Every structure is written in C-alpha cells, then in structure tokens.
Amino acid sequence: MSKIVSGAEAVSRIKDGAVVTVSSSSALGCPDAVLQAIGARFEAEGHPRNLTTIHPIAAGDMYGVKGVDHIARDGLLNTIIGGSYPSGPSNLPMPAIWQMVVENRVAAYNVPSGILFDMHRDVAARKPGVLTKVGLETFVDPIREGCAMNDLAADRPIVHRQEFGGETWLHFPNIVPDVAIIRATTADESGNLTYEHEGATLGGLDQAIAVRNHGGLVIAQVKRVTATGSLRPHDVHVPGHLVDLIVVAPDQKQTTETAYDPAISGEVMRPWESFALAEHNVEKIIARRAAMELQAGQTANLGFGISAIVPRILLEEGQAQAVTWAIEQGAVGGMPLTGFAFGCASNADAFVPSPNQFTYFQGGGFDVSFLSFLEVDIEGNVNVSKLGKKPYLTAGCGGFVDITAHAKKIVFSGYFEAGAGLSLTEEGLSVSQPGKFTKMVEAVEHVTFAGQRALRQGQEVLYVTERCVMRLTEVGLLATEIMPGIHPERDIVAASEGRVTVSVDATAMPLSLLSEQPMGLTL
C-alpha cells in the first residue's frame, strides 16, 4: 500500500483529542500544506476537535506562511505548547493564534525549545519526564508563571519544582504525542526522508521516534518523491520505518520569502564578499562593541535582533572565519543570515539536529552567547519573551532560556531607551531628545533571564547599549564604559531613574566604534 496520499487523506486519520507535534522554525521546514489541510477538514467536517499541539519552535510566520494559524480555530485547538510563536511588526494584523491566546480561548504555554526537544526524547524512551535546571527562577519556574501564557494554562500546570539529590529541579511530566507532522525535501516510496534543500533538519527525527514508540501516526510533507532504493543511506535523516504517510507539496518554501536558495542548504558556498555589510548606524555601533568580547577560535551562539549583526562586523574586519557560530536551528559555522532568513546560515560547516544543538547549549559548551534584550531590571533580569501591550511583537522565549542557563559568558545588546533621538558622528554619540521610556526598569514584565541566579553561578554578564557597557555585579547594574558624547549623570543615571550606577573607574568606549571605516578589530 502506497504511503503517498493527499493532504486531506493524511489528516483524515487524526483523531479528536489527539496530541500533535509539529516540526518547524517559522517558515523554515514548516509543513504548511498539512496544517492547511487540518484547517480545511475542520471547516468542512468539524473535525478533528480539541487538539493539543506541540511546537518546539514556531510553525509559520506573519509574512506568507500561515503555519499554526491554519488551525487556530475555536473547537479545533484546545491547547498549544510552543517554544515560540509567530511574531512580527505592529503594523501587521495580530496572528490568529495570538488572538486566541490573549482572549483566553486556548490554553497556551511558552516552554523553552530545548526542554520541548528533551520531552520528545524522554517520551520516546519512556522515561519519567524531563528533569532540568533550565528555567529555574525565570517565568518557566512555577514560583513565577510556570510557562503559562494565560489563565486557562495557569489552571492546568505542566511543570513543578522537584527536590532530587539535595538539589532543586524543574520536572515536566511526559506529554505523549499521538501524531507527528514533519517536513523534508525528498521521500522515497518507502518513506525514507532526505533534507538536501532544507536549511536545517530541526527535530523531525526525534519527534517521529516519540510518536512511533507510542503507536502513533507520522505524516511527512516533502517536495518530491523518488523510487525506493535511490537514496544514499548516509543521506537519509529519517528512515522510512518511522514514516506512515507522505504528502507531496512541490511549492513548499525553503524559508520565509525564499522559495529555494542552494547556499542556505549548503549545496553551494557563497563568496564571502557577497554578504552585505551592516549599515552604519547606532545598532552597528552596539554590535561592534559586542564583537570586541570575542577571541579567535571561540564558538559563539547568536540570537535575534542587534546581536545578529555581530557576524557582519567580523566580516567587515576581515575575520569572518575567526569564530565558529552555532545557532539553535542547527547550523554550525559559516555566516548566520539576518532578516527573514534568520535561523539559517550560508557556508555552514555542518547542520546539527536541533535537539543535539540544544544539548550542547544547555550544558554550556560554547564560549559566549550574543543575545538581545527588551528590558533589564535592577537585579539584572532580562525580558525578551513578553510585551503585554503588543504580545505578538515577541516570539516568546525560543531557545533563550536553554542558552543562558549555563552559558559561561552572555553579552546582551539593546537600546538604553526606547525612541530617543540620537546624533551619531565619528567624534561621539549624543542624546538630542530623551526617549519615550527607559529600558532599565524596576522589575521586568517577564523574567526570561534570572540575573541573580547567574551571579550565584559565576556567569559573566554584560549589557551593551549605545550609551554604555554595563556589568551585572553584586550591587546591581554598573556602567563600566561610557560612549564618547554621553553625559553619564544625565544620559545614564537620570535616564534610568537611578537604576544604573556609573563606576568611579569607568573608561571611554573606543572612538573606533564610531568610524564609518572598519574599526581595526583584531581577535
């Protein structure tokens, strides 16, 4: 019996009340055609109903790949557990899934991506759930929100604190998936899957094993089908005995607004000079100072926002290959991409499955992480995961909590104030108009990073802004470097409402940061 079926036939086998795990990272690897078929079936039949969906990384985006929004319907979706959610600018309509979350129409949880991948492995091996220190003292911890995004979720806890071996851990009991929806490039007639046009393999293998080990249904969306026996065994990432059904979607996008770019999937190597340099502006100045924390030969993790510019700083300085980058979707080495292609890399050395990458991250094996912040408070806590007034402007925590849990060194980047008028010259940076509000707050809205826990663990934590570099100390946020042109008392202490102290030994940030020419960075 052929495994190749239509999307409608594949989703007709999903039962009411099923737990469905979906492999995706925004539009990267998104099985959009299958998700669309689920929505269409519900529209026509009223089934399947009351699904629980698990998304280690977001499914879909706000730029043409609907993903989870295909199934964001009352009656269809009962519970959603996501490492991240579709996000975008405030000038676009709120995604349907976010409307359900904020209106308390679906029980919604934001669980760190690495923990969600751990869940699949532990479910597959029939272990008693995930026991982890990732997320302690953050919003993940039951002493705060316990991952709940709304009241419905708060009434149904999925994590609790557990004392074990004289230490405190977080325990996530097993959630057994009944269905896995994954994506690849090519399937043979037996269901063996290869990923030659994909920018990452993500977690499809682990998700398929978790479902197979509990007698569930595995649906694979692919671009094309080839004859059984025509795929090289070393190229097969998900073997056919784990796959029940194949849905062919020849027009599936490689990632957001990219139909197919062979450099993203590592089939060709781009000349290094083909990558665009960062535009000369304030964000570039911040990224330059962050880049000064690197040393040649290090492995560094990279997050979204200003931090994503740091590899372009090294490119401009002629040191693009001095550091090995590792990103959560799985690319190692090469040039991490920005904008709509964030999460992909060109000229990568390897594509590691996301669950393995997160094992590396959670254990703190890398040298330094470059991440961004929305706001920072007096205890050094950082929020990147929640904006109450505009929730869909942030994707949630993603891998941020996994990455920061045991990182040796973390460099956060962001603006000191929101909406300030800034004047930039090669002699200095000045504040021409105060901002609408400070990013240095009394208490962050959501604790995505727990500053005091990091201090106790001996982690080195820096906050790089356009005005100063701050370090997390026992006495709070201490500005140790000041940008030329910035008035410390007015632009830092007063602008932060006294929440940032300027060190008596503060030094000037180098003028080379402000140059329109390469800054002369040597690692």
PDB file of C-alpha atoms in Angstrom, residues 131-327:
ATOM      1  CA  LEU A 131      14.174  16.839  34.993  1.00  0.00           C
ATOM      2  CA  THR A 132      16.148  20.025  34.354  1.00  0.00           C
ATOM      3  CA  LYS A 133      17.637  23.155  35.871  1.00  0.00           C
ATOM      4  CA  VAL A 134      16.899  25.121  32.697  1.00  0.00           C
ATOM      5  CA  GLY A 135      14.413  27.852  33.570  1.00  0.00           C
ATOM      6  CA  LEU A 136      14.851  27.923  37.339  1.00  0.00           C
ATOM      7  CA  GLU A 137      13.874  31.359  38.726  1.00  0.00           C
ATOM      8  CA  THR A 138      12.598  32.502  35.307  1.00  0.00           C
ATOM      9  CA  PHE A 139       8.993  32.605  34.057  1.00  0.00           C
ATOM     10  CA  VAL A 140       9.383  28.864  33.382  1.00  0.00           C
ATOM     11  CA  ASP A 141       9.545  28.190  37.119  1.00  0.00           C
ATOM     12  CA  PRO A 142       6.241  27.574  38.978  1.00  0.00           C
ATOM     13  CA  ILE A 143       7.321  30.214  41.516  1.00  0.00           C
ATOM     14  CA  ARG A 144       6.554  32.623  38.671  1.00  0.00           C
ATOM     15  CA  GLU A 145       4.267  31.747  35.717  1.00  0.00           C
ATOM     16  CA  GLY A 146       5.230  28.107  35.247  1.00  0.00           C
ATOM     17  CA  CYS A 147       5.263  28.631  31.430  1.00  0.00           C
ATOM     18  CA  ALA A 148       1.571  29.655  31.402  1.00  0.00           C
ATOM     19  CA  MET A 149       0.663  32.398  28.918  1.00  0.00           C
ATOM     20  CA  ASN A 150      -2.945  32.884  30.066  1.00  0.00           C
ATOM     21  CA  ASP A 151      -5.451  31.902  32.763  1.00  0.00           C
ATOM     22  CA  LEU A 152      -6.550  28.698  31.038  1.00  0.00           C
ATOM     23  CA  ALA A 153      -2.971  27.450  31.082  1.00  0.00           C
ATOM     24  CA  ALA A 154      -2.376  28.588  34.650  1.00  0.00           C
ATOM     25  CA  ASP A 155      -5.271  26.367  35.721  1.00  0.00           C
ATOM     26  CA  ARG A 156      -3.555  23.334  34.118  1.00  0.00           C
ATOM     27  CA  PRO A 157       0.085  23.298  35.335  1.00  0.00           C
ATOM     28  CA  ILE A 158       2.607  21.358  33.218  1.00  0.00           C
ATOM     29  CA  VAL A 159       5.716  21.882  35.393  1.00  0.00           C
ATOM     30  CA  HIS A 160       6.530  21.693  39.080  1.00  0.00           C
ATOM     31  CA  ARG A 161       9.555  22.018  41.328  1.00  0.00           C
ATOM     32  CA  GLN A 162      11.169  18.759  42.434  1.00  0.00           C
ATOM     33  CA  GLU A 163      13.816  18.124  45.091  1.00  0.00           C
ATOM     34  CA  PHE A 164      16.209  15.421  43.933  1.00  0.00           C
ATOM     35  CA  GLY A 165      19.686  14.565  45.173  1.00  0.00           C
ATOM     36  CA  GLY A 166      19.659  17.526  47.520  1.00  0.00           C
ATOM     37  CA  GLU A 167      19.046  19.988  44.685  1.00  0.00           C
ATOM     38  CA  THR A 168      16.051  21.783  43.215  1.00  0.00           C
ATOM     39  CA  TRP A 169      14.985  20.862  39.687  1.00  0.00           C
ATOM     40  CA  LEU A 170      12.073  21.559  37.372  1.00  0.00           C
ATOM     41  CA  HIS A 171      10.062  18.492  36.385  1.00  0.00           C
ATOM     42  CA  PHE A 172       7.979  18.396  33.206  1.00  0.00           C
ATOM     43  CA  PRO A 173       5.846  15.210  33.231  1.00  0.00           C
ATOM     44  CA  ASN A 174       5.527  13.376  29.921  1.00  0.00           C
ATOM     45  CA  ILE A 175       3.094  14.580  27.291  1.00  0.00           C
ATOM     46  CA  VAL A 176       2.791  11.721  24.805  1.00  0.00           C
ATOM     47  CA  PRO A 177       2.237  12.816  21.179  1.00  0.00           C
ATOM     48  CA  ASP A 178      -0.164  10.807  19.014  1.00  0.00           C
ATOM     49  CA  VAL A 179       0.764  12.435  15.700  1.00  0.00           C
ATOM     50  CA  ALA A 180       3.961  13.939  14.283  1.00  0.00           C
ATOM     51  CA  ILE A 181       3.898  16.311  11.306  1.00  0.00           C
ATOM     52  CA  ILE A 182       7.400  16.780   9.928  1.00  0.00           C
ATOM     53  CA  ARG A 183       8.959  18.004   6.691  1.00  0.00           C
ATOM     54  CA  ALA A 184      11.815  17.053   4.380  1.00  0.00           C
ATOM     55  CA  THR A 185      12.866  17.621   0.770  1.00  0.00           C
ATOM     56  CA  THR A 186      12.656  14.124  -0.725  1.00  0.00           C
ATOM     57  CA  ALA A 187      10.913  10.899   0.243  1.00  0.00           C
ATOM     58  CA  ASP A 188      11.341   7.599  -1.485  1.00  0.00           C
ATOM     59  CA  GLU A 189       8.327   5.347  -1.869  1.00  0.00           C
ATOM     60  CA  SER A 190       9.167   3.611   1.412  1.00  0.00           C
ATOM     61  CA  GLY A 191       9.160   6.893   3.340  1.00  0.00           C
ATOM     62  CA  ASN A 192      12.899   7.425   3.785  1.00  0.00           C
ATOM     63  CA  LEU A 193      13.489  11.176   4.067  1.00  0.00           C
ATOM     64  CA  THR A 194      16.385  13.373   2.933  1.00  0.00           C
ATOM     65  CA  TYR A 195      16.852  17.091   3.579  1.00  0.00           C
ATOM     66  CA  GLU A 196      19.078  18.288   0.727  1.00  0.00           C
ATOM     67  CA  HIS A 197      17.124  21.525   0.074  1.00  0.00           C
ATOM     68  CA  GLU A 198      16.474  22.327   3.730  1.00  0.00           C
ATOM     69  CA  GLY A 199      18.280  24.929   5.809  1.00  0.00           C
ATOM     70  CA  ALA A 200      18.124  22.658   8.869  1.00  0.00           C
ATOM     71  CA  THR A 201      16.932  19.213   9.894  1.00  0.00           C
ATOM     72  CA  LEU A 202      15.352  20.606  13.098  1.00  0.00           C
ATOM     73  CA  GLY A 203      13.817  17.924  15.368  1.00  0.00           C
ATOM     74  CA  GLY A 204      11.823  15.790  12.963  1.00  0.00           C
ATOM     75  CA  LEU A 205      13.682  12.558  13.731  1.00  0.00           C
ATOM     76  CA  ASP A 206      13.147  12.826  17.489  1.00  0.00           C
ATOM     77  CA  GLN A 207       9.512  13.781  17.028  1.00  0.00           C
ATOM     78  CA  ALA A 208       8.918  10.810  14.723  1.00  0.00           C
ATOM     79  CA  ILE A 209      10.565   8.389  17.170  1.00  0.00           C
ATOM     80  CA  ALA A 210       8.497   9.736  20.075  1.00  0.00           C
ATOM     81  CA  VAL A 211       5.295   9.120  18.147  1.00  0.00           C
ATOM     82  CA  ARG A 212       6.342   5.767  16.671  1.00  0.00           C
ATOM     83  CA  ASN A 213       7.335   4.398  20.085  1.00  0.00           C
ATOM     84  CA  HIS A 214       3.781   5.018  21.297  1.00  0.00           C
ATOM     85  CA  GLY A 215       1.984   3.615  18.258  1.00  0.00           C
ATOM     86  CA  GLY A 216       1.049   6.965  16.735  1.00  0.00           C
ATOM     87  CA  LEU A 217       0.868   8.435  13.237  1.00  0.00           C
ATOM     88  CA  VAL A 218       3.809  10.125  11.446  1.00  0.00           C
ATOM     89  CA  ILE A 219       3.000  12.375   8.479  1.00  0.00           C
ATOM     90  CA  ALA A 220       5.852  13.752   6.352  1.00  0.00           C
ATOM     91  CA  GLN A 221       5.427  16.636   3.929  1.00  0.00           C
ATOM     92  CA  VAL A 222       8.007  16.646   1.121  1.00  0.00           C
ATOM     93  CA  LYS A 223       8.818  18.490  -2.074  1.00  0.00           C
ATOM     94  CA  ARG A 224       9.226  15.386  -4.227  1.00  0.00           C
ATOM     95  CA  VAL A 225       9.218  11.586  -4.305  1.00  0.00           C
ATOM     96  CA  THR A 226      11.802   9.209  -5.715  1.00  0.00           C
ATOM     97  CA  ALA A 227      11.930   5.439  -6.176  1.00  0.00           C
ATOM     98  CA  THR A 228      12.699   3.134  -3.273  1.00  0.00           C
ATOM     99  CA  GLY A 229      16.413   2.333  -3.168  1.00  0.00           C
ATOM    100  CA  SER A 230      17.534   5.528  -4.924  1.00  0.00           C
ATOM    101  CA  LEU A 231      18.600   7.445  -1.790  1.00  0.00           C
ATOM    102  CA  ARG A 232      22.073   7.105  -0.284  1.00  0.00           C
ATOM    103  CA  PRO A 233      21.737   5.650   3.233  1.00  0.00           C
ATOM    104  CA  HIS A 234      24.071   8.309   4.652  1.00  0.00           C
ATOM    105  CA  ASP A 235      21.747  10.998   3.290  1.00  0.00           C
ATOM    106  CA  VAL A 236      18.619   9.618   4.954  1.00  0.00           C
ATOM    107  CA  HIS A 237      17.879  11.576   8.120  1.00  0.00           C
ATOM    108  CA  VAL A 238      14.516   9.992   8.982  1.00  0.00           C
ATOM    109  CA  PRO A 239      14.243   6.310   7.979  1.00  0.00           C
ATOM    110  CA  GLY A 240      11.103   5.060   6.313  1.00  0.00           C
ATOM    111  CA  HIS A 241      10.038   2.649   9.058  1.00  0.00           C
ATOM    112  CA  LEU A 242       9.211   5.738  11.163  1.00  0.00           C
ATOM    113  CA  VAL A 243       7.018   7.353   8.480  1.00  0.00           C
ATOM    114  CA  ASP A 244       3.398   6.341   7.818  1.00  0.00           C
ATOM    115  CA  LEU A 245       2.199   8.854   5.235  1.00  0.00           C
ATOM    116  CA  ILE A 246       3.791  11.159   2.673  1.00  0.00           C
ATOM    117  CA  VAL A 247       2.167  14.379   1.432  1.00  0.00           C
ATOM    118  CA  VAL A 248       3.784  15.979  -1.613  1.00  0.00           C
ATOM    119  CA  ALA A 249       3.869  19.808  -1.701  1.00  0.00           C
ATOM    120  CA  PRO A 250       6.151  20.783  -4.610  1.00  0.00           C
ATOM    121  CA  ASP A 251       5.875  24.513  -3.885  1.00  0.00           C
ATOM    122  CA  GLN A 252       6.921  24.365  -0.210  1.00  0.00           C
ATOM    123  CA  LYS A 253       9.158  27.314   0.664  1.00  0.00           C
ATOM    124  CA  GLN A 254      12.646  26.786   1.966  1.00  0.00           C
ATOM    125  CA  THR A 255      12.118  29.588   4.491  1.00  0.00           C
ATOM    126  CA  THR A 256      10.369  32.952   4.802  1.00  0.00           C
ATOM    127  CA  GLU A 257      10.120  34.650   1.394  1.00  0.00           C
ATOM    128  CA  THR A 258      12.695  32.227  -0.047  1.00  0.00           C
ATOM    129  CA  ALA A 259      11.498  29.541  -2.432  1.00  0.00           C
ATOM    130  CA  TYR A 260      14.932  27.956  -2.674  1.00  0.00           C
ATOM    131  CA  ASP A 261      18.498  29.151  -2.200  1.00  0.00           C
ATOM    132  CA  PRO A 262      21.153  26.412  -2.508  1.00  0.00           C
ATOM    133  CA  ALA A 263      23.523  28.383  -0.274  1.00  0.00           C
ATOM    134  CA  ILE A 264      21.068  28.062   2.631  1.00  0.00           C
ATOM    135  CA  SER A 265      21.056  24.268   2.324  1.00  0.00           C
ATOM    136  CA  GLY A 266      24.836  24.080   1.916  1.00  0.00           C
ATOM    137  CA  GLU A 267      24.780  22.888  -1.676  1.00  0.00           C
ATOM    138  CA  VAL A 268      26.930  25.813  -2.822  1.00  0.00           C
ATOM    139  CA  MET A 269      29.314  28.100  -0.971  1.00  0.00           C
ATOM    140  CA  ARG A 270      28.877  31.826  -1.390  1.00  0.00           C
ATOM    141  CA  PRO A 271      31.905  34.084  -1.880  1.00  0.00           C
ATOM    142  CA  TRP A 272      32.452  35.902   1.396  1.00  0.00           C
ATOM    143  CA  GLU A 273      32.311  39.276  -0.349  1.00  0.00           C
ATOM    144  CA  SER A 274      28.745  38.502  -1.479  1.00  0.00           C
ATOM    145  CA  PHE A 275      27.384  39.027   2.037  1.00  0.00           C
ATOM    146  CA  ALA A 276      26.104  42.525   2.780  1.00  0.00           C
ATOM    147  CA  LEU A 277      27.877  44.524   5.455  1.00  0.00           C
ATOM    148  CA  ALA A 278      25.954  46.139   8.272  1.00  0.00           C
ATOM    149  CA  GLU A 279      24.585  49.602   7.627  1.00  0.00           C
ATOM    150  CA  HIS A 280      26.439  52.319   9.526  1.00  0.00           C
ATOM    151  CA  ASN A 281      24.059  53.285  12.304  1.00  0.00           C
ATOM    152  CA  VAL A 282      23.611  53.071  16.061  1.00  0.00           C
ATOM    153  CA  GLU A 283      22.821  49.342  16.004  1.00  0.00           C
ATOM    154  CA  LYS A 284      26.094  48.691  14.214  1.00  0.00           C
ATOM    155  CA  ILE A 285      27.942  50.641  16.919  1.00  0.00           C
ATOM    156  CA  ILE A 286      26.372  48.422  19.587  1.00  0.00           C
ATOM    157  CA  ALA A 287      27.193  45.261  17.621  1.00  0.00           C
ATOM    158  CA  ARG A 288      30.786  46.408  17.172  1.00  0.00           C
ATOM    159  CA  ARG A 289      31.274  46.771  20.916  1.00  0.00           C
ATOM    160  CA  ALA A 290      29.702  43.349  21.461  1.00  0.00           C
ATOM    161  CA  ALA A 291      32.091  41.846  18.908  1.00  0.00           C
ATOM    162  CA  MET A 292      35.043  43.076  20.984  1.00  0.00           C
ATOM    163  CA  GLU A 293      34.182  40.353  23.509  1.00  0.00           C
ATOM    164  CA  LEU A 294      35.220  37.644  21.051  1.00  0.00           C
ATOM    165  CA  GLN A 295      38.520  35.826  20.741  1.00  0.00           C
ATOM    166  CA  ALA A 296      39.789  33.896  17.736  1.00  0.00           C
ATOM    167  CA  GLY A 297      38.954  30.200  17.830  1.00  0.00           C
ATOM    168  CA  GLN A 298      35.906  30.574  20.046  1.00  0.00           C
ATOM    169  CA  THR A 299      32.474  29.077  19.466  1.00  0.00           C
ATOM    170  CA  ALA A 300      29.696  31.613  19.920  1.00  0.00           C
ATOM    171  CA  ASN A 301      25.938  31.381  19.983  1.00  0.00           C
ATOM    172  CA  LEU A 302      23.829  34.046  18.345  1.00  0.00           C
ATOM    173  CA  GLY A 303      20.306  35.356  18.871  1.00  0.00           C
ATOM    174  CA  PHE A 304      17.876  37.597  17.022  1.00  0.00           C
ATOM    175  CA  GLY A 305      17.970  41.408  16.960  1.00  0.00           C
ATOM    176  CA  ILE A 306      21.061  43.594  17.231  1.00  0.00           C
ATOM    177  CA  SER A 307      23.152  40.561  18.163  1.00  0.00           C
ATOM    178  CA  ALA A 308      22.537  39.052  14.726  1.00  0.00           C
ATOM    179  CA  ILE A 309      24.704  41.839  13.246  1.00  0.00           C
ATOM    180  CA  VAL A 310      27.851  40.699  15.070  1.00  0.00           C
ATOM    181  CA  PRO A 311      28.961  38.222  12.346  1.00  0.00           C
ATOM    182  CA  ARG A 312      28.749  41.053   9.795  1.00  0.00           C
ATOM    183  CA  ILE A 313      31.096  43.095  11.975  1.00  0.00           C
ATOM    184  CA  LEU A 314      33.678  40.315  11.775  1.00  0.00           C
ATOM    185  CA  LEU A 315      33.108  40.097   8.017  1.00  0.00           C
ATOM    186  CA  GLU A 316      33.874  43.792   7.592  1.00  0.00           C
ATOM    187  CA  GLU A 317      37.005  43.407   9.710  1.00  0.00           C
ATOM    188  CA  GLY A 318      38.286  40.555   7.522  1.00  0.00           C
ATOM    189  CA  GLN A 319      37.771  37.964  10.259  1.00  0.00           C
ATOM    190  CA  ALA A 320      34.601  36.209   9.131  1.00  0.00           C
ATOM    191  CA  GLN A 321      36.010  32.761   9.848  1.00  0.00           C
ATOM    192  CA  ALA A 322      37.818  33.551  13.114  1.00  0.00           C
ATOM    193  CA  VAL A 323      34.839  32.386  15.191  1.00  0.00           C
ATOM    194  CA  THR A 324      32.506  29.390  14.842  1.00  0.00           C
ATOM    195  CA  TRP A 325      28.837  30.349  15.144  1.00  0.00           C
ATOM    196  CA  ALA A 326      26.233  27.913  16.475  1.00  0.00           C
ATOM    197  CA  ILE A 327      22.530  28.690  16.124  1.00  0.00           C
TER     198      ILE A 327
END
